[in-house]
Tab-separated table of C-alpha atoms in Angstrom:
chain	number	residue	atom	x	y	z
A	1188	UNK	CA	-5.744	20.297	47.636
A	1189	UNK	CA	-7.098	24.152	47.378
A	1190	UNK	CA	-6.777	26.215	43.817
A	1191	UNK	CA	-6.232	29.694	43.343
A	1192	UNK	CA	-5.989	32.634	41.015
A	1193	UNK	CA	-3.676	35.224	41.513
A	1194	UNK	CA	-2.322	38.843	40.741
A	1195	UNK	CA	0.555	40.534	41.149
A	1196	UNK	CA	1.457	42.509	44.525
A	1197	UNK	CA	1.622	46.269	44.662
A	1198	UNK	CA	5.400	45.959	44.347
A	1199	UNK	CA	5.064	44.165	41.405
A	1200	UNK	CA	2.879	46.509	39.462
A	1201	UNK	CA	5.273	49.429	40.850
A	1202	UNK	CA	8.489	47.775	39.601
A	1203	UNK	CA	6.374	46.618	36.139
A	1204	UNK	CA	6.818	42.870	36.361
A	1205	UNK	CA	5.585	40.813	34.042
A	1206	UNK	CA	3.067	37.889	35.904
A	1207	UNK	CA	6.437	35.342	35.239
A	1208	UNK	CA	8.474	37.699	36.806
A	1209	UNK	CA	6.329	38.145	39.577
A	1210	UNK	CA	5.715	34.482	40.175
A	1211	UNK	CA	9.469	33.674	40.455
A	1212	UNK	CA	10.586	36.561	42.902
A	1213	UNK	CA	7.100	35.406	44.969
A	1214	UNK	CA	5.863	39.242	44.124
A	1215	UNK	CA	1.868	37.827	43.929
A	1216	UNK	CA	-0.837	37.045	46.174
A	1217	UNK	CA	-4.215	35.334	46.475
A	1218	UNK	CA	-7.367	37.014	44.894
A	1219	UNK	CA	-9.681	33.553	45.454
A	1220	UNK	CA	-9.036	30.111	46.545
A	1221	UNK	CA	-11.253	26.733	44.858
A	1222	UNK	CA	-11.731	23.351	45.786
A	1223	UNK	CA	-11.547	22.065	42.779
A	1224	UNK	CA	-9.454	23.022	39.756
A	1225	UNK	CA	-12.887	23.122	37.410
A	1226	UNK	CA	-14.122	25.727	39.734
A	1227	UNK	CA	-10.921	27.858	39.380
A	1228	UNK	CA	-11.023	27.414	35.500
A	1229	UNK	CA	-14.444	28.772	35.532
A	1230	UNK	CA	-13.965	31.668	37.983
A	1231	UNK	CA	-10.883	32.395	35.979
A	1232	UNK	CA	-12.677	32.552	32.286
A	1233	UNK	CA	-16.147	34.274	33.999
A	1234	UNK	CA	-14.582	36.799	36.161
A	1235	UNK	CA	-10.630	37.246	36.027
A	1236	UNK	CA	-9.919	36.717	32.412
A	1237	UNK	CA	-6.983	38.581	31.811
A	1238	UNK	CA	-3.699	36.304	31.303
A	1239	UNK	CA	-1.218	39.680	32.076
A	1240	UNK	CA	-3.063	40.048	35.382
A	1241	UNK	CA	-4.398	37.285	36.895
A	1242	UNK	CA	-2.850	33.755	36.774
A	1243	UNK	CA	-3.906	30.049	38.291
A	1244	UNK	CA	-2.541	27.674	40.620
C-alpha cells in the first residue's frame, strides 16, 4: 500500500476551499507518493509542513 501527500487543485485554490472541502468534492491531487507511512510523515514535517495546504493519505 503507497502513501501520499497532497494539495489542493487549481480549482480548489480558485473557488477558496478549505483542504476538507477539497478532499470531499475530490478537488486535490498528488504532490509525492511513499512506501511507507513513516516516510510520508517525515517528508510531510521536513518539506510540506503546512496543514492548510498540504494533507496525507
Amino acid at each position: 500500500m503507497s502513501h501520499r501527500i497532497f494539495t489542493l487543485t487549481d480549482t480548489a485554490k480558485d473557488k477558496h476551499m478549505t483542504l476538507d472541502d477539497a478532499v470531499n468534492s475530490g478537488e486535490i491531487k498528488t504532490v509525492e507518493t511513499f512506501e511507507t507511512y513513516d516516510d510520508t510523515l517525515d517528508a510531510f514535517f521536513t518539506r510540506y509542513c503546512d496543514f492548510d495546504v498540504y494533507g496525507i493519505e
